[in-house]
Each structure stands twice: as structure tokens, then as C-alpha cells.
Amino acid sequence: MVRFENVGMRYGAGPEVLRDVTFVLEAGSFTFLTGLSGAGKTTLLKLITVAERPSRGLITLFGHDLATVRRKTLPALRRRVGVVFQDFRLLDHLSAFDNVALPLRIAGGQPADYALDVDELLSWVGLGDRLGAKPPTLSGGEQQRVAIARAVVAKPDLLIADEPTGNVDAEIGARLIRLFAELNRLGTTVVIATHDRSLMENTRSREMRLVDGRLVELRVRT
Amino acid sequence: MNEAILPRDKGAAPLDLMIAVMAFLAALALGASLIADRAAQNWQNGLAGKITVQILPPQRGDAGKTLGAETQTVLGILRSTAGIARVNALSQAEQVKLVQPWLGTGNLVSDLPLPQLVDADIAPGSDVDLAALSTRLKQAVPDAVLDDHSHWIGRLRDLAHTFMWSAYGVLILIAVSMAAAVSFATRAGLDTHHEMVALLHQMGAQGGFIARAFEWHYFRSTLVAAAAGAAFAALLFMIAGGLQFAGVEAVPFLPPLGLKAQELLWLSVVPAGAGAIALVTARLSVLAALRSIY
Ligand SMILES: Nc1ncnc2c1ncn2[C@@H]1O[C@H](COP(=O)(O)OP(=O)(O)O)[C@@H](O)[C@H]1O
Ligand SMILES: [Mg+2]
């Protein structure tokens, strides 16, 4: 599903923040990307989500070599990836419903066709009664659930979450991880970046650890 | 539900005002060109098919008697010419009325040796050899001058056309500056909504999807602002038309400054054009900006 070969990344003329990163994400896998703050987790996720270009190395996404793929195909690849951003990035002037519906609108869906799905999904994350609320009127945890609903509404093949439990207490964090595990069971490949290794307990998962821009440890937890 | 993706901008008032003023000026230029066009038509229709023979008063002898005899000769020649429909020597009173706007009603007029004017209509569809007629008149009455007004009509038509092309030039300049203004505003809008654009882009939105959010926004606000500007111009044209009905004398030769109802309708071209310019400009600016991100 995702393949990195000797990928290096630097911002502008700065130092390399990722070095010789090589790994493969199998379809249906559940992966934790761990590492201290500043280790390069967000940068690695940006490469997977086609938000940044690597400085060197080879990235293959859904079988497409990103170095040679035509520009016109990139939007279609990005649509197959759902992203939960660390800072949510909800649109403040849109209701929870419209925020969640955004990926479906981008894909050309009509409100009549997706309204039910969006309602259902928002109920599933416990926001069935806050459909019309604008993000600024929601609590941090509620905003996060809207962000998650938006990331999964279009049934992406790959779900990426950057520090999704950064802003919530341990209990809600554990519930979020169960939610991701549930999505994974339904077939979605999941990658979660976190600096909190306690999250990985009780989850069948693989850990990729970044230290100073290098992938140092790969292990499977069962 | 299904709200506009781009939030309504605060601080768009200066752009709206600018568009409204430009649309106002564009509507004035367009209205003026319509008036010039109509004036050219009227002059043409009013004067074409008419000829005038002017018999200059003789310098010596009994001026009145000679002029009378020469007038009869001219009338005779005109009446005997095939294709001339109606011939009429203007009376003294009619001639005085013609020069009145320039010379006033004083005694000056009755003391001046006025030339005798003879009007004639060319029968519709007939082809009179005006050069030959002129020669015949000149031979019989050396003081007679034939005027078929073509010189006048040509000059006025040239004037009207110059005016119209100038108005079109002004319209083009306004269109260009309107496009520049919208492109400037779109870029500012892209900056303001940078995060939103980046988000949509990350979610896999095609350039066209993002451009649509912007172009629709600028199309609507430009259409409204330009309609307001053009409506104000239309109001001025209606007032100018109303003044003439209210008995304010039109200046001689100047065409009426009002616009007819169907001409006023033409002014709606201005907001329609402005909206289209905004739509295309916003789209192109957004697509150009998107090309620079990965
Ligand atoms: N846009 C950027 N421009 C320049 N340097 C950046 C940028 N984003 C991150 N970095 C740098 O790259 C390194 C890795 O950052 P990041 O990927 O955000 O790490 P993490 O998510 O693990 O905390 C840090 O040293 C950070 O300062
Ligand atoms: Mg980070």
C-alpha cells in the first residue's frame, strides 16, 4: 500500500529531518509511528499524504511511483487517504455536518446522496445532536471527533492520524484508539503518530520508531 | 446545509465600491455611444434625400428683383428635372426662423441680405445626377449653389463614429482595470484563505473545485456591485431624458441625452460583462496560484 525506499527529506536548505527511511505498509495493517517531539513524525506523514515531496528516495503509494506519477492523478490519490490533523483544521464557518461532508462534496457527491451517511457517522462519534454546530462552539474533544468523522467519511483506503490523542485525557484517548481499531477491522489501513507509547497497549499493532529522522526499530505487538 | 465553502468576506466593501464606480462609468460610456449612434442615424435619415439650392443675393443692382427672377429660374430647372419630387422656395419668414437661433430676433435679420433657399426632395428610389444638375444651375444662375448635404452628413457621421469608438475604447480600458482589480482581490483572498485552500487541496480537491468556490464568490459580488453602478447611470440617463420633456430646450444639433427604454436595457450588458470578467479572472488567478503548490 505504501513503500518508502531510502527516503530523505529536508525543508529548503535546512538539515535532513528524515534520513534513509525504508519501510512497507501492508494493506490492512495498523501502525504506530512513535518518536520524541521533533523526531520527524509529522514530516513522514506529510510524505505519505502527498503534502510534501521527498528530497530523495522512492515513495510508492497505491502502486504509483510518486516521482513519476502525472500531476493530474495526485488529487485522486490524496482522496484515498483520510487525514486527522494534529490541529484538526476544521472550517469554522461551516457546520459540523458540512465539515464532515466536505470530502464527499470534493468527490462530486450530491447532498441528497450523502446526507444520511453524514448524519449516521456523526451519531456514531456521539455528535448526532450537534450537526448544525460550528466548530468554535464545540469542545476540543468534540472538534476532534468531527475531524475524525471527516477523515473517514469517504471510506479512505488509508487513514493517517497525527497525535490524535494529544488534546484529550487518557480515557478518551483509549476510546479513540478503539475507534481506529474498529475501522481497521473493517479494512482500513491505519497509521497513528504519537509520542505517547502507552496508547499502544492492548492493540494488535506494529510500531515504527523515529529517532533523529531515522527509523530505528520495527516490531510487532500482538 | 451545503453552505458556500468560501466564507463571506468582511472588508470587501472597497472592491465592491470600485466595481460599482467602474460599472457606472462603463454604463455612461455605453449610453453615450448609443446616443451617438442614434444621432448619426437621425442626421442621416433627416438629411439624406434632400437637396437645397442656395441663391446668393447679387452684389449690385436691384437685389430683390434679380433674386426673385433667379429663384424662378432655379424652380423651373428643378421642376423639369426627372426624379425631383417636391420643390419649395422658402419664404422670408421661414428663412428668418432658421437663422434665429444664431442671430436672434432683432432688426439685424431683416437688414441682412439673406440668400434665397430652395428645398427639394429626391423621389425615393430615383437616381438624380447631382453633378449635372449643379452644372445646369450654375450655367443658368451663376449665384446658385447646389448642396446635397452629403458633406454635412459625412462630417457628422464621422464625428459620431469617432465618439462611438472612443466610448468603446473607454469600455475596454474599464474592462481591463476591472479584471486587474478582481485578480488582485482574488490573490488577496487566496492569501486570507490560504489554510482553507491548503486543506481542500490536501483532501484531493481538483483545481476546478477550489476555483469554483472563488469564482462564484467574486461573480456574485461583482454582479451586484456592477448592477448598482449601471442602475445609477440608467437613472441619470432617465433624468436627462425627463429634462427635455420638462421643457428644457435642447441645444441646437446636440442629440437628446436621454435613452429610450430598449436602449436602457442595453446597459444591463455592463453588469453581465463585469460578472463574466470577474468569473474568468478569479478562476484564472486561482488556478495559477494552485499550480505553484504540490
Ligand atoms: N515546514 C517546516 N519547515 C522547516 N522545518 C520544519 C518544518 N516542519 C518541521 N520542521 C522541522 O523538522 C523536524 C521534524 O519535525 P516534525 O516532523 O514536525 O517532528 P514531529 O512531528 O515528530 O514532532 C523538526 O526539527 C522541525 O523543526
Ligand atoms: Mg508532529
XYZ file of C-alpha atoms and ligand atoms in Angstrom:
544
model
C 0.000 0.000 0.000
C 2.846 2.368 0.926
C 6.508 1.758 0.213
C 9.451 4.018 1.187
C 12.940 3.296 -0.116
C 15.882 5.319 1.189
C 13.723 8.408 1.547
C 15.425 11.583 2.723
C 13.721 14.873 3.438
C 14.900 18.386 4.176
C 12.941 21.623 4.310
C 14.543 24.111 1.930
C 18.262 24.321 2.631
C 17.844 23.067 6.211
C 19.238 19.853 7.691
C 17.814 16.466 6.735
C 14.909 15.766 9.085
C 14.400 12.260 7.631
C 17.306 10.040 6.600
C 17.331 6.759 4.694
C 13.810 5.849 5.697
C 12.777 2.469 4.299
C 9.594 0.567 5.134
C 6.476 -1.033 3.702
C 2.910 -0.627 4.961
C 0.803 -3.673 4.096
C -2.858 -3.271 3.276
C -4.991 -3.742 6.391
C -2.113 -3.104 8.795
C -2.277 -0.975 11.937
C 0.877 1.006 12.651
C 2.014 3.333 15.397
C 4.638 5.858 14.420
C 6.410 6.862 17.613
C 9.273 9.124 18.490
C 10.088 12.178 20.542
C 8.763 15.543 19.607
C 10.822 16.817 16.651
C 11.854 13.319 15.550
C 10.149 13.797 12.163
C 6.796 12.026 12.622
C 4.692 14.798 11.073
C 7.155 15.130 8.210
C 6.927 11.421 7.465
C 3.116 11.582 7.492
C 3.232 14.569 5.108
C 5.204 12.462 2.666
C 2.643 9.641 2.906
C -0.275 12.041 2.387
C 1.392 13.633 -0.679
C 1.557 17.001 1.068
C 5.325 17.273 0.607
C 7.829 15.908 -1.887
C 10.812 13.912 -0.618
C 14.276 15.364 -1.221
C 15.489 11.955 -2.293
C 14.461 8.324 -2.347
C 11.457 6.495 -3.723
C 7.862 6.605 -2.476
C 5.209 4.294 -3.882
C 1.574 4.949 -2.922
C -1.198 2.570 -4.022
C 1.209 1.261 -6.630
C 2.051 4.684 -8.080
C 5.628 5.919 -8.007
C 5.141 9.471 -6.733
C 8.223 10.709 -8.575
C 6.818 9.835 -11.975
C 3.059 9.907 -11.448
C 1.249 12.552 -13.511
C 0.212 15.690 -11.670
C -3.384 15.132 -12.712
C -3.567 11.837 -10.788
C -2.417 13.316 -7.472
C -5.866 14.568 -6.317
C -7.312 11.101 -6.852
C -4.504 9.563 -4.758
C -4.989 12.140 -1.996
C -8.703 11.295 -1.847
C -7.885 7.719 -0.966
C -6.096 8.956 2.167
C -8.086 10.246 5.150
C -6.141 12.560 7.438
C -6.800 13.596 11.038
C -4.584 16.627 11.523
C -2.949 17.400 14.810
C -4.721 20.782 14.826
C -7.961 19.363 13.311
C -8.192 22.068 10.589
C -11.954 22.322 10.643
C -13.542 25.178 8.693
C -15.011 27.487 11.322
C -17.745 28.946 9.114
C -19.159 25.538 8.233
C -21.386 23.405 10.478
C -20.177 20.061 11.827
C -22.326 18.426 9.149
C -20.786 20.447 6.314
C -17.259 19.934 7.630
C -17.772 16.189 7.608
C -19.456 16.302 4.190
C -16.553 18.223 2.626
C -14.625 15.188 1.274
C -17.850 13.918 -0.308
C -18.505 17.285 -1.942
C -14.935 17.295 -3.228
C -15.564 13.870 -4.717
C -18.573 15.335 -6.539
C -21.312 13.921 -4.281
C -24.761 15.488 -4.017
C -26.230 16.417 -0.587
C -29.264 14.211 -1.242
C -26.981 11.201 -1.604
C -24.644 11.718 1.335
C -26.832 13.450 3.964
C -27.839 10.161 5.589
C -24.277 8.804 5.716
C -23.000 12.007 7.310
C -25.790 12.010 9.900
C -25.082 8.396 10.768
C -21.351 8.905 11.060
C -21.755 11.941 13.320
C -24.102 9.888 15.526
C -21.518 7.110 15.620
C -18.903 9.518 17.018
C -21.505 10.782 19.511
C -22.361 14.088 17.852
C -25.791 13.210 16.467
C -27.325 16.209 18.221
C -24.639 18.717 17.182
C -24.981 18.510 13.376
C -25.561 22.221 12.900
C -22.965 23.427 15.414
C -19.997 25.430 14.155
C -16.553 24.217 15.339
C -15.867 27.268 17.563
C -18.885 26.301 19.682
C -17.643 22.717 20.136
C -15.265 21.478 22.848
C -11.789 20.273 21.887
C -12.831 16.635 22.139
C -15.939 17.264 20.020
C -13.907 19.056 17.371
C -11.556 16.115 17.277
C -14.425 13.711 16.685
C -15.691 15.926 13.843
C -12.162 15.819 12.397
C -12.110 12.035 12.649
C -15.550 11.712 11.088
C -14.368 13.929 8.217
C -11.270 11.761 7.745
C -13.231 8.521 7.433
C -16.477 9.660 5.758
C -15.238 8.963 2.234
C -14.121 5.441 3.253
C -10.426 6.005 2.591
C -8.098 3.084 1.968
C -5.518 4.634 4.258
C -6.213 6.567 7.474
C -3.494 8.817 8.864
C -3.770 10.450 12.306
C -1.173 12.828 13.708
C -1.149 12.857 17.524
C -4.920 12.283 17.666
C -4.836 11.890 21.428
C -2.674 14.925 22.060
C -5.511 17.067 23.348
C -7.672 14.581 25.239
C -7.414 12.737 28.529
C -6.294 9.131 28.760
C -9.768 7.592 28.804
C -10.981 9.389 25.680
C -7.618 8.621 24.080
C -8.158 4.918 24.661
C -11.675 5.171 23.195
C -10.298 6.883 20.091
C -7.777 4.098 19.607
C -10.599 1.533 19.877
C -12.454 3.522 17.211
C -9.448 3.379 14.909
C -9.058 -0.332 15.615
C -12.707 -0.814 14.653
C -12.133 1.000 11.351
C -9.036 -1.120 10.812
C -11.069 -4.281 11.394
C -13.426 -3.045 8.635
C -10.478 -2.943 6.235
C -8.849 0.469 6.519
C -5.075 0.644 6.789
C -4.237 2.861 9.788
C -1.135 4.866 10.733
C -1.150 6.797 14.001
C 1.689 9.086 15.021
C 2.102 9.591 18.744
C 4.745 10.366 21.301
C 2.648 8.552 23.921
C 3.682 4.887 23.832
C 1.132 3.840 26.450
C -1.535 4.135 23.737
C -0.207 1.034 22.052
C -1.140 -1.262 24.887
C -3.987 -3.629 24.112
C -3.822 -3.011 20.378
C -2.588 -5.505 17.855
C -0.211 -3.261 16.049
C 3.164 -2.624 14.605
C 5.461 0.087 15.884
C 7.810 2.186 13.760
C 10.068 4.332 15.861
C 11.771 7.505 14.617
C 14.909 8.743 16.318
C 16.511 11.835 14.851
C 14.975 11.227 11.463
C 15.975 7.581 11.258
C 13.675 4.582 11.503
C 15.393 2.578 14.238
C 13.071 -0.101 15.473
C 10.394 -2.209 13.901
C 8.404 -4.628 15.950
C 5.020 -6.225 16.021
C 2.861 -6.321 19.148
C 0.164 -8.933 19.433
C -26.655 22.637 4.906
C -24.349 22.644 1.936
C -23.124 26.140 2.687
C -20.731 28.082 0.462
C -17.214 26.840 1.066
C -15.726 30.311 0.940
C -16.898 32.449 3.880
C -18.388 35.844 3.136
C -15.542 38.324 3.277
C -15.566 41.239 5.567
C -13.671 44.173 4.133
C -14.790 43.520 0.552
C -16.597 46.885 0.508
C -13.712 48.796 -1.152
C -13.650 46.315 -4.029
C -17.430 46.450 -4.383
C -17.347 50.241 -4.406
C -14.577 50.248 -7.012
C -16.517 47.822 -9.224
C -19.688 49.883 -8.830
C -17.890 53.082 -9.877
C -16.266 51.364 -12.856
C -19.607 49.908 -13.909
C -21.158 53.367 -13.592
C -18.502 54.847 -15.896
C -18.825 51.924 -18.297
C -22.595 52.392 -18.439
C -22.127 56.119 -19.115
C -19.724 55.342 -21.969
C -22.053 52.704 -23.377
C -25.087 55.002 -23.111
C -23.162 57.832 -24.782
C -22.183 55.555 -27.649
C -25.838 54.548 -28.070
C -26.832 58.218 -28.217
C -24.109 58.947 -30.761
C -25.235 56.010 -32.868
C -28.842 57.163 -32.770
C -27.814 60.741 -33.605
C -25.843 59.568 -36.631
C -28.894 57.622 -37.822
C -31.207 60.583 -37.315
C -28.952 63.012 -39.129
C -28.621 60.572 -41.966
C -32.355 59.881 -42.232
C -33.304 63.531 -41.832
C -30.982 64.951 -44.438
C -30.471 62.196 -46.970
C -32.788 62.514 -49.960
C -32.988 66.270 -49.554
C -31.158 68.887 -51.585
C -31.024 72.613 -51.094
C -30.195 75.265 -53.659
C -28.834 78.445 -52.213
C -29.035 81.578 -54.392
C -26.668 84.237 -53.143
C -28.002 87.791 -53.266
C -26.364 89.758 -56.121
C -23.933 92.495 -55.073
C -25.205 95.183 -57.498
C -28.467 96.460 -58.981
C -31.911 95.785 -57.617
C -31.037 92.869 -55.422
C -34.614 91.883 -54.579
C -35.799 91.842 -58.179
C -32.815 89.912 -59.523
C -33.058 87.362 -56.693
C -36.750 86.875 -57.468
C -36.058 86.217 -61.158
C -33.179 83.866 -60.354
C -35.367 81.976 -57.903
C -37.979 81.429 -60.621
C -35.280 80.129 -62.994
C -33.979 77.706 -60.365
C -37.501 76.491 -59.562
C -38.072 75.918 -63.270
C -34.899 73.885 -63.704
C -35.598 71.766 -60.620
C -39.195 71.061 -61.625
C -38.102 69.979 -65.070
C -35.536 67.550 -63.674
C -36.644 63.928 -63.582
C -36.563 62.366 -60.099
C -37.125 65.571 -58.166
C -40.348 65.142 -56.228
C -41.175 68.324 -54.370
C -39.734 71.801 -54.816
C -40.271 74.661 -52.414
C -38.767 78.134 -52.174
C -38.576 79.131 -48.529
C -40.442 82.317 -47.592
C -38.687 85.212 -45.918
C -40.345 84.311 -42.596
C -39.164 80.674 -42.776
C -35.607 81.756 -43.533
C -35.562 84.227 -40.657
C -36.724 81.438 -38.363
C -33.816 79.254 -39.479
C -31.140 81.779 -38.552
C -32.912 82.954 -35.431
C -31.075 80.620 -33.019
C -27.800 82.192 -34.098
C -28.666 85.797 -34.847
C -31.622 86.500 -32.562
C -34.890 88.232 -33.384
C -33.661 91.815 -33.728
C -33.716 94.041 -36.814
C -30.334 92.692 -37.809
C -32.038 89.871 -39.627
C -34.349 91.988 -41.789
C -31.449 94.265 -42.774
C -29.150 91.427 -43.773
C -29.144 90.364 -47.398
C -30.201 86.777 -46.877
C -29.695 84.248 -49.681
C -32.793 82.588 -51.076
C -33.102 78.918 -50.144
C -34.924 76.380 -52.301
C -35.671 72.951 -50.831
C -36.218 69.899 -52.967
C -36.819 66.218 -52.225
C -35.414 63.494 -54.384
C -38.152 60.964 -55.118
C -37.364 57.751 -53.208
C -35.625 55.230 -55.438
C -34.713 57.652 -58.215
C -31.158 58.426 -59.119
C -30.606 62.101 -59.875
C -27.274 63.127 -61.443
C -26.459 65.858 -58.958
C -23.235 66.901 -60.681
C -25.068 67.518 -63.967
C -27.858 69.335 -62.153
C -25.317 71.532 -60.411
C -23.686 72.458 -63.735
C -27.043 73.304 -65.312
C -27.994 75.517 -62.376
C -24.618 77.224 -62.405
C -24.939 78.000 -66.135
C -28.423 79.482 -65.768
C -27.858 81.263 -62.472
C -24.180 81.830 -61.582
C -25.151 82.727 -57.984
C -26.828 79.345 -57.349
C -25.079 76.737 -55.229
C -26.390 73.181 -55.012
C -25.985 71.483 -51.630
C -26.887 67.806 -51.252
C -25.814 67.810 -47.560
C -23.554 64.839 -48.142
C -20.657 66.848 -46.823
C -22.539 67.636 -43.633
C -23.823 64.130 -43.189
C -20.337 62.746 -43.696
C -18.825 65.110 -41.170
C -21.494 64.413 -38.561
C -21.283 60.698 -39.154
C -17.504 60.772 -38.755
C -17.945 62.741 -35.564
C -20.483 60.281 -34.214
C -18.277 57.334 -35.167
C -15.204 58.868 -33.568
C -17.260 59.356 -30.462
C -18.527 55.775 -30.517
C -15.073 54.284 -30.976
C -13.759 56.428 -28.149
C -16.562 55.102 -25.967
C -15.657 51.529 -26.934
C -12.029 52.286 -26.070
C -13.123 53.534 -22.664
C -15.167 50.347 -22.199
C -12.141 48.198 -22.978
C -9.964 50.162 -20.542
C -12.575 49.744 -17.832
C -12.861 46.012 -18.548
C -9.084 45.615 -18.273
C -8.853 47.516 -14.994
C -11.827 45.567 -13.642
C -10.035 42.308 -14.447
C -6.901 43.641 -12.753
C -8.886 44.619 -9.654
C -10.574 41.224 -9.384
C -7.304 39.388 -9.944
C -5.735 41.477 -7.192
C -8.666 40.747 -4.873
C -8.573 37.030 -5.676
C -4.903 36.845 -4.777
C -5.599 38.656 -1.516
C -8.492 36.240 -0.943
C -6.227 33.265 -1.599
C -3.806 34.633 0.969
C -6.566 35.183 3.507
C -7.979 31.704 2.936
C -4.608 30.065 2.462
C -5.277 27.436 5.132
C -8.639 26.539 3.678
C -7.181 26.231 0.186
C -4.360 24.050 1.519
C -6.916 21.856 3.312
C -9.103 21.396 0.238
C -6.002 20.660 -1.786
C -4.854 18.079 0.775
C -8.286 16.442 0.670
C -7.787 15.867 -3.029
C -9.860 18.715 -4.406
C -9.151 19.399 -8.073
C -8.109 22.935 -9.037
C -11.517 23.405 -10.624
C -13.330 22.659 -7.349
C -11.330 25.261 -5.437
C -11.533 27.763 -8.301
C -15.314 27.359 -8.360
C -15.603 28.397 -4.723
C -13.705 31.603 -5.510
C -15.085 32.447 -8.938
C -18.676 32.023 -7.765
C -17.970 34.318 -4.833
C -16.446 37.070 -6.976
C -19.014 36.595 -9.743
C -21.870 37.235 -7.316
C -20.387 40.236 -5.543
C -19.215 41.815 -8.817
C -22.594 41.269 -10.451
C -24.372 43.012 -7.573
C -21.905 45.915 -7.376
C -21.862 46.437 -11.150
C -25.659 46.263 -11.336
C -25.829 49.028 -8.739
C -23.369 51.209 -10.700
C -25.146 50.637 -14.013
C -28.538 51.282 -12.414
C -27.280 54.632 -11.166
C -26.116 55.531 -14.686
C -29.502 54.432 -16.063
C -31.179 56.722 -13.553
C -29.072 59.656 -14.759
C -29.997 58.930 -18.383
C -33.657 58.805 -17.392
C -33.368 62.138 -15.627
C -31.609 63.645 -18.677
C -34.422 62.339 -20.898
C -37.015 63.719 -18.484
C -35.475 67.205 -18.555
C -36.224 67.529 -22.252
C -39.837 66.587 -21.725
C -39.956 69.097 -18.903
C -39.384 71.807 -21.492
C -35.676 72.440 -21.023
C -34.518 73.487 -24.508
C -32.198 71.085 -26.221
C -29.060 72.727 -27.547
C -29.251 73.013 -31.383
C -27.731 69.991 -33.140
C -26.946 68.218 -29.896
C -28.866 64.936 -29.826
C -31.287 64.291 -26.952
C -29.333 62.965 -23.975
C -31.978 60.566 -22.696
C -32.075 56.877 -23.555
C -35.119 55.032 -24.826
C -36.429 52.062 -22.857
C -34.835 49.462 -25.123
C -31.573 51.410 -25.092
C -31.643 51.424 -21.278
C -31.888 47.641 -21.461
C -28.534 47.603 -23.251
C -26.943 48.955 -20.073
C -27.524 45.541 -18.462
C -24.652 44.386 -20.670
C -22.379 46.172 -18.168
C -23.136 44.052 -15.058
C -23.319 40.898 -17.193
C -19.919 41.672 -18.721
C -18.463 42.633 -15.341
C -19.702 39.376 -13.801
C -18.187 37.375 -16.644
C -14.868 39.237 -16.319
C -14.823 38.567 -12.557
C -15.662 34.900 -13.080
C -12.910 34.305 -15.622
C -10.308 36.429 -13.818
C -10.927 34.799 -10.438
C -10.774 31.341 -11.993
C -7.517 32.012 -13.818
C -5.862 33.583 -10.750
C -6.839 30.667 -8.514
C -5.691 28.059 -11.000
C -2.393 29.915 -11.476
C -1.863 30.094 -7.710
C -2.692 26.395 -7.266
C -0.132 25.401 -9.884
C 2.580 26.672 -7.568
C 1.730 24.203 -4.772
C 2.489 20.491 -4.905
N 7.717 23.398 7.490
C 8.927 23.207 8.070
N 9.987 23.947 7.697
C 11.191 23.765 8.245
N 11.454 22.857 9.181
C 10.445 22.084 9.619
C 9.134 22.215 9.077
N 8.334 21.302 9.676
C 9.122 20.641 10.560
N 10.378 21.096 10.509
C 11.495 20.578 11.292
O 11.628 19.216 11.026
C 11.917 18.482 12.210
C 10.889 17.381 12.399
O 9.632 17.996 12.657
P 8.270 17.167 12.730
O 8.199 16.317 11.522
O 7.168 18.133 12.944
O 8.511 16.262 14.017
P 7.443 15.598 14.994
O 6.112 15.598 14.304
O 7.973 14.257 15.229
O 7.413 16.427 16.240
C 11.943 19.473 13.353
O 13.278 19.795 13.621
C 11.218 20.669 12.783
O 11.756 21.841 13.324
Mg 4.296 16.429 14.819
